[in-house]
Short mmCIF file of C-alpha atoms in Angstrom, two decimals:
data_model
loop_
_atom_site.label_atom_id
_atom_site.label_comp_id
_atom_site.label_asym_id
_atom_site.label_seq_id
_atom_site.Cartn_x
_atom_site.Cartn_y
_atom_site.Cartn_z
CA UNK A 1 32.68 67.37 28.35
CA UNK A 2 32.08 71.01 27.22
CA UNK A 3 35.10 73.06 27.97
CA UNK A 4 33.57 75.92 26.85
CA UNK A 5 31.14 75.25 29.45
CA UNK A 6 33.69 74.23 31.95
CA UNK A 7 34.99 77.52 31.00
CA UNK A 8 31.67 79.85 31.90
CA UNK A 9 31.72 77.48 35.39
CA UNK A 10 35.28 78.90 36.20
CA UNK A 11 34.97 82.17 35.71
CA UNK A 12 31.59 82.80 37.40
CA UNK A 13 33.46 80.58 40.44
CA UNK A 14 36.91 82.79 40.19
CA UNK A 15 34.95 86.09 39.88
CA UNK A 16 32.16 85.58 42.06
CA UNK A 17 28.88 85.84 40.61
CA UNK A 18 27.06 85.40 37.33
CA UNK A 19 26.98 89.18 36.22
CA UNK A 20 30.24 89.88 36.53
CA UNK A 21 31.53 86.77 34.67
CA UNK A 22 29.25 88.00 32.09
CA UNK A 23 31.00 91.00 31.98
CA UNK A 24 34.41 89.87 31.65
CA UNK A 25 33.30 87.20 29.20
CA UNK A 26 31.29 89.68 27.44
CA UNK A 27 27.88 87.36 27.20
CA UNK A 28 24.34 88.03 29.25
CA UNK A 29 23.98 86.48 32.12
CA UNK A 30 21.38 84.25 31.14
CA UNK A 31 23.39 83.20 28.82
CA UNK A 32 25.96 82.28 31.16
CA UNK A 33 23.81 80.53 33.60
CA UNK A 34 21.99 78.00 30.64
CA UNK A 35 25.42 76.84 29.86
CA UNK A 36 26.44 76.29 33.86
CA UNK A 37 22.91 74.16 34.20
CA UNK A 38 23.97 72.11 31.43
CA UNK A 39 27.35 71.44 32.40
CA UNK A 40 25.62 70.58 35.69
CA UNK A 41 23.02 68.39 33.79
CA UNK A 42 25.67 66.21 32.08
CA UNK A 43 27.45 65.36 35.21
CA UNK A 44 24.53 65.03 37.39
CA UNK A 45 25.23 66.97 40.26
CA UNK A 46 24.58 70.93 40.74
CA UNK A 47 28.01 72.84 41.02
CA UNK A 48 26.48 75.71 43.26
CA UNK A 49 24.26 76.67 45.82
CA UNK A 50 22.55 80.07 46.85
CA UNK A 51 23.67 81.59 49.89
CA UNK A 52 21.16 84.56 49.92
CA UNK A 53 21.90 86.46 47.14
CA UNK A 54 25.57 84.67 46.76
CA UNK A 55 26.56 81.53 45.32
CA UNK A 56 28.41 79.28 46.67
CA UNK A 57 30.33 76.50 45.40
CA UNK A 58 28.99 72.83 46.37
CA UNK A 59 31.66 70.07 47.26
CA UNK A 60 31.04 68.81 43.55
CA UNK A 61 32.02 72.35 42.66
CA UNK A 62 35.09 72.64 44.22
CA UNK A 63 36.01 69.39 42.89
CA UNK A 64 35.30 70.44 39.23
CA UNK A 65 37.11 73.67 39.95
CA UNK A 66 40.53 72.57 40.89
CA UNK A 67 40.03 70.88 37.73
CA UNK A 68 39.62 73.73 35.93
CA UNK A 69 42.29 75.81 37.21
CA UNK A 70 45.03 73.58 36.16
CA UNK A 71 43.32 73.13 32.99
CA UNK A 72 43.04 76.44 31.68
CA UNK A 73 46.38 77.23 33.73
CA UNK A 74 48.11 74.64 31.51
CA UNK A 75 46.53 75.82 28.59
CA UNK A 76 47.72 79.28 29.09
CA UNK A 77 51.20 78.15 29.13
CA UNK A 78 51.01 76.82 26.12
CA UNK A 79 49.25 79.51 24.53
CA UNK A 80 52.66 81.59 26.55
CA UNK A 81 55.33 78.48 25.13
CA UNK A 82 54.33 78.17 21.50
CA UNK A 83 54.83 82.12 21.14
CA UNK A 84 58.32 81.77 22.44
CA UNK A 85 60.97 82.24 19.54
CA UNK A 86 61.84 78.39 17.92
CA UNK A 87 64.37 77.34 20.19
CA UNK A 88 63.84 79.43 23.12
CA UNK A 89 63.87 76.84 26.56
CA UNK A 90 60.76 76.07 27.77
CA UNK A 91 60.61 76.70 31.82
CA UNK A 92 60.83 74.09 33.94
CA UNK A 93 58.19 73.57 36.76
CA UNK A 94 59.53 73.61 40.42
CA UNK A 95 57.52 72.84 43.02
CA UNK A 96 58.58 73.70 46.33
CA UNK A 97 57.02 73.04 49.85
CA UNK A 98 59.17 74.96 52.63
CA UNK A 99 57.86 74.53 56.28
CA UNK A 100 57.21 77.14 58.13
CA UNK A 101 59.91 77.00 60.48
CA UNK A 102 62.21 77.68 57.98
CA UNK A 103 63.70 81.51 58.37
CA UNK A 104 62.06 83.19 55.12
CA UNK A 105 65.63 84.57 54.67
CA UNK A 106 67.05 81.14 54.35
CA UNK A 107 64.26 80.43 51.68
CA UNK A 108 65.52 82.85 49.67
CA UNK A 109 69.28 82.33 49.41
CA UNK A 110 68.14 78.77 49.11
CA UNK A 111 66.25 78.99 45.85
CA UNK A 112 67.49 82.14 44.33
CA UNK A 113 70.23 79.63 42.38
CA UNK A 114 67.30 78.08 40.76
CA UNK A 115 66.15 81.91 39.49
CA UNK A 116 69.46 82.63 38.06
CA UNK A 117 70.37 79.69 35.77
CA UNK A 118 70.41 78.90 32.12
CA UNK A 119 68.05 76.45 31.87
CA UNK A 120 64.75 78.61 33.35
CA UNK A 121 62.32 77.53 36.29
CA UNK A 122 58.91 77.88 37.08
CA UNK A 123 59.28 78.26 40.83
CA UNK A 124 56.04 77.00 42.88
CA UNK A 125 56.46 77.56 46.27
CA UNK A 126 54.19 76.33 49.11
CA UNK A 127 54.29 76.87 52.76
CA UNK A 128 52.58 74.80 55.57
CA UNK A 129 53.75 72.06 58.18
CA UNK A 130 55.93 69.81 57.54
CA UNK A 131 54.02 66.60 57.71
CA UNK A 132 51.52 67.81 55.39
CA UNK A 133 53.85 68.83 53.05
CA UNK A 134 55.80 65.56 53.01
CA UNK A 135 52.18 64.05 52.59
CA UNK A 136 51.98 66.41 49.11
CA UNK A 137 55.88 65.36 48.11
CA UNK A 138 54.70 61.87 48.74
CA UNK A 139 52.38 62.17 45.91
CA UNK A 140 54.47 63.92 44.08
CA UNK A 141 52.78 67.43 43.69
CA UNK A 142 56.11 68.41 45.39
CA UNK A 143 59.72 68.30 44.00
CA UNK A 144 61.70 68.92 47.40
CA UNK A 145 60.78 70.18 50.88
CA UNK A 146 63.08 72.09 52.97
CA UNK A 147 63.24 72.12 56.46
CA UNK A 148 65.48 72.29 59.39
CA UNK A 149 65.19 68.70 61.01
CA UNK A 150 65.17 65.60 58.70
CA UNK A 151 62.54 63.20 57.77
CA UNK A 152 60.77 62.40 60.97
CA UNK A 153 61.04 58.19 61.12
CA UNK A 154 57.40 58.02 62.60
CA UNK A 155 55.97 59.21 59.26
CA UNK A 156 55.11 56.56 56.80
CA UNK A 157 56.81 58.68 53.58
CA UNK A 158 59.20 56.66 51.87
CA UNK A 159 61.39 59.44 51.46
CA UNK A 160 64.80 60.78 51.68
CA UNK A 161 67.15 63.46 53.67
CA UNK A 162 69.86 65.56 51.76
CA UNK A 163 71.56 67.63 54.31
CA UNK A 164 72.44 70.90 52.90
CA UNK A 165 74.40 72.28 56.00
CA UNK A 166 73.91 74.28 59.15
CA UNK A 167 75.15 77.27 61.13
CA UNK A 168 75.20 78.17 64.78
CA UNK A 169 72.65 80.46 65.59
CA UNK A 170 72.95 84.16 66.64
CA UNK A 171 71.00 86.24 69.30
CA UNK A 172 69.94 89.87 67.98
CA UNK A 173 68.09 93.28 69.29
CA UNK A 174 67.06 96.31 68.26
CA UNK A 175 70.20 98.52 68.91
CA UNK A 176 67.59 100.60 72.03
CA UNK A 177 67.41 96.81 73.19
CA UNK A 178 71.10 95.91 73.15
CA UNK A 179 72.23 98.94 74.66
CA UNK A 180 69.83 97.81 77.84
CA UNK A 181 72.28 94.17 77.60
CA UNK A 182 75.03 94.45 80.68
CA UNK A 183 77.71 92.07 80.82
CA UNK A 184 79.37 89.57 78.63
CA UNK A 185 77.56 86.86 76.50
CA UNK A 186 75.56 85.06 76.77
CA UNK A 187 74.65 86.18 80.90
CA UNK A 188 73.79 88.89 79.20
CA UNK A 189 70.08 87.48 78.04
CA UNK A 190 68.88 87.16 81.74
CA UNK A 191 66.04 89.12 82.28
CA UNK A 192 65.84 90.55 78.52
CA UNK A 193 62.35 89.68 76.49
CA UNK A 194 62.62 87.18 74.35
CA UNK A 195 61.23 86.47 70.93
CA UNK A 196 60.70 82.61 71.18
CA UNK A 197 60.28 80.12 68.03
CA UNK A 198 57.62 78.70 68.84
CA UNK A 199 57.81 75.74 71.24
CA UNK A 200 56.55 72.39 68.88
CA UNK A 201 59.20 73.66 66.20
CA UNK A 202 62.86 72.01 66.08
CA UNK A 203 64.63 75.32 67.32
CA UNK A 204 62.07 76.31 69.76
CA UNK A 205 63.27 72.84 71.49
CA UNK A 206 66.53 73.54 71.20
CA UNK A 207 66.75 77.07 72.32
CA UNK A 208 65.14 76.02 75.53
CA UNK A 209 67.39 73.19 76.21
CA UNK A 210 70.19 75.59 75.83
CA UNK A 211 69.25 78.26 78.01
CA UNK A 212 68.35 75.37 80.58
CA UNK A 213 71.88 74.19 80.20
CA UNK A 214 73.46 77.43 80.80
CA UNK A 215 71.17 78.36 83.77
CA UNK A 216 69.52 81.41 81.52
CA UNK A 217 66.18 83.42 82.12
CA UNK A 218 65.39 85.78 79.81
CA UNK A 219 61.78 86.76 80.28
CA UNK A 220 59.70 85.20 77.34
CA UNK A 221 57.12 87.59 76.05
CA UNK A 222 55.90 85.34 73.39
CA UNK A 223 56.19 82.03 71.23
CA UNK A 224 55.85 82.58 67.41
CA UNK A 225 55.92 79.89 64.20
CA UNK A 226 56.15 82.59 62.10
CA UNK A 227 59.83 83.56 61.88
CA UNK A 228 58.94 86.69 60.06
CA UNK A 229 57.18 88.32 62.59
CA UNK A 230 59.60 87.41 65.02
CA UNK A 231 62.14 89.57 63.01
CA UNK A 232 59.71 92.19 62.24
CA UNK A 233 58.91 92.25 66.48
CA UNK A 234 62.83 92.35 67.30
CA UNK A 235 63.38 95.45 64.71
CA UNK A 236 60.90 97.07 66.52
CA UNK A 237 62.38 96.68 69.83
CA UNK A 238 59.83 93.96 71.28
CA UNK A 239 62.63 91.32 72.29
CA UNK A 240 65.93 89.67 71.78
CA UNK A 241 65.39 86.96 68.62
CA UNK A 242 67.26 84.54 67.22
CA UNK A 243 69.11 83.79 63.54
CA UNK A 244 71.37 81.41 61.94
CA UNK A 245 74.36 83.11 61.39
CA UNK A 246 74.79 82.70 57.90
CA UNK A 247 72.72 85.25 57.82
CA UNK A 248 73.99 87.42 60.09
CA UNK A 249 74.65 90.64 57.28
CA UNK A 250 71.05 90.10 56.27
CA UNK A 251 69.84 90.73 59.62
CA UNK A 252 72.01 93.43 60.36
CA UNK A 253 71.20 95.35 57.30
CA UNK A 254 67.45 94.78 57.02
CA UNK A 255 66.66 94.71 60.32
CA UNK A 256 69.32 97.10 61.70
CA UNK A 257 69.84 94.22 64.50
CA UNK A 258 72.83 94.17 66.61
CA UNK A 259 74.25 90.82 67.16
CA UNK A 260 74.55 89.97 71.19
CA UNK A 261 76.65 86.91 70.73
CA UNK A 262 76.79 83.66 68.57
CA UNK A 263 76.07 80.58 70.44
CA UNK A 264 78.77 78.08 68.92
CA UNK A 265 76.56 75.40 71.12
CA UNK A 266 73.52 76.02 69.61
CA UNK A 267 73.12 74.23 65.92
CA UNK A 268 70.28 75.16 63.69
CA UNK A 269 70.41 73.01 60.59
CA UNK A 270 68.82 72.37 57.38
CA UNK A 271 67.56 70.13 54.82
CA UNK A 272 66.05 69.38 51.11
CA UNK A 273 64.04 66.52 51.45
CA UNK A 274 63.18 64.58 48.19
CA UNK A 275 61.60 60.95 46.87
CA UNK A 276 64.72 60.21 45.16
CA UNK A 277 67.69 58.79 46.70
CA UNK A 278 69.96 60.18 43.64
CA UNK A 279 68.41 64.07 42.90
CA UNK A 280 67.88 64.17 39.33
CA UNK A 281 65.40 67.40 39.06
CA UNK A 282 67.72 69.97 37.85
CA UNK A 283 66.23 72.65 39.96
CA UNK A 284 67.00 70.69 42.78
CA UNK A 285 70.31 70.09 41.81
CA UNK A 286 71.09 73.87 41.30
CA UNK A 287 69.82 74.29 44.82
CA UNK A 288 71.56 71.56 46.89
CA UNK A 289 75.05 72.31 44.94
CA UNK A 290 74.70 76.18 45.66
CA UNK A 291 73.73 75.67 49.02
CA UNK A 292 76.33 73.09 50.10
CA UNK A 293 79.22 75.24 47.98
CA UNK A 294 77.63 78.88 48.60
CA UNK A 295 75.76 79.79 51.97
CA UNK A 296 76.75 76.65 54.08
CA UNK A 297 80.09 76.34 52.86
CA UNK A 298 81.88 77.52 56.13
CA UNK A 299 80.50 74.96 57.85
CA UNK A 300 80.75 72.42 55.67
CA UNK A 301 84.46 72.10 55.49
#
């Protein structure tokens, strides 16, 4: 094959059209197009298709394109590692899939160990469901995923859980919100709005099997997966939310929260799940350690 014009076919793809890959490859367009129609010729199939006056990438093309993108990624890494200074450590790739019902908070105190050490990292972090994430660790375009329950046994991932800890979980307002809160925790929630995980997601379950045990009714004015628009609703006064309280100064300095009461009953935990029994990444190692020594440490005693 003719990388250079495998090259020509990625940039018109990433840039959008054949004049302005000319541009930035500094070539005419026709130019640019004869070299696309044989890279098309010698693999038999066409790599785009007009879409009035757009192209548009054919299924062949999107196939040859992810191909392409880690190919001339990789190669300017190298062109970035062999200018390094002789002996300087090369980074090491992490790739990270967190689920979505992870707090983006916890994310963060999760991998900034792996930002700070000697040996550096290439951090590569993906978000989505869990199950399709564990699908991508099972082929191992993941190194860990974290989440808050543990492997699920009805998925057919030969996997394995490495519990990093857990905290009980906090309920927060605005302080306009709190000051509307009469009586003592946690009667206090009935009849406040409530920012709700949503209700498929491990904490979402939870939260209302615990205000069903305690006989609660605060008035639910909406069910989100996205934790950070939860916290970005309750700062604006929208409802009472929810947080593990390890991260209870974070919330009450970024979101200028109030803390209503910590629910001692109410467990949010979480976990790095990996294809090795043993961890033996180092990035994942620097992350369990500093998690089960550093932000879950409380409760781990």
């Amino acid at each position: 094959m003719n990388y250079k014009h495998l090259l020509y076919f990625w940039t018109v793809a990433r840039l959008g059209g054949v004049v302005k890959a000319g541009e930035h490859l500094h070539v005419t367009p026709q130019t640019i197009s004869g070299q696309i129609q044989l890279l098309e010729e010698q693999i038999g199939r066409p790599l785009f298709r007009k879409k009035g006056r757009k192209l548009e990438m054919t299924e062949t093309g999107q196939l040859a394109f992810s191909y392409a993108q880690d190919i001339f990624n990789l190669g300017a890494e190298l062109e970035q590692v062999v200018r390094q200074p002789q002996g300087a450590l090369r980074p090491v790739e992490l790739r990270v899939g967190n689920a979505d019902a992870v707090p983006k908070l916890v994310v963060t105190r999760l991998l900034e160990p792996a930002m700070i050490q000697a040996q550096p990292f290439k951090v590569i972090s993906r978000e989505g469901k869990l199950d399709s994430l564990l699908a991508e660790l099972a082929v191992h375009r993941l190194d860990l995923v974290l989440s808050d329950i543990p492997l699920p046994p009805a998925l057919s991932v030969t996997a394995f859980n490495h519990r990093l800890g857990g905290s009980n979980v906090g309920f927060y307002a605005s302080a306009a919100l709190a000051e509307r809160a009469s009586g003592p925790f946690p009667a206090c929630l009935d009849g406040l709005p409530l920012l709700a995980p949503g209700a498929d997601s491990a904490m979402g379950v939870r939260l209302t099997q615990w205000l069903g045990k305690h006989k609660l009714r605060p008035r639910v004015v909406g069910e989100f997966d996205d934790g950070a628009l939860v916290t970005e609703l309750g700062k604006q006064g929208h409802g009472v939310f929810v947080a593990p309280m390890v991260l209870d100064q974070e919330v009450r300095t970024q979101y200028g929260a109030r803390l209503l009461g910590e629910a001692t009953d109410l467990i949010e935990e979480f976990y790095v799940i990996t294809v090795e029994r043993r961890i033996t990444h180092p990035g994942v190692a620097a992350i369990t350690q500093a998690a089960r020594a550093g932000l879950f440490a409380d409760w781990n005693r």
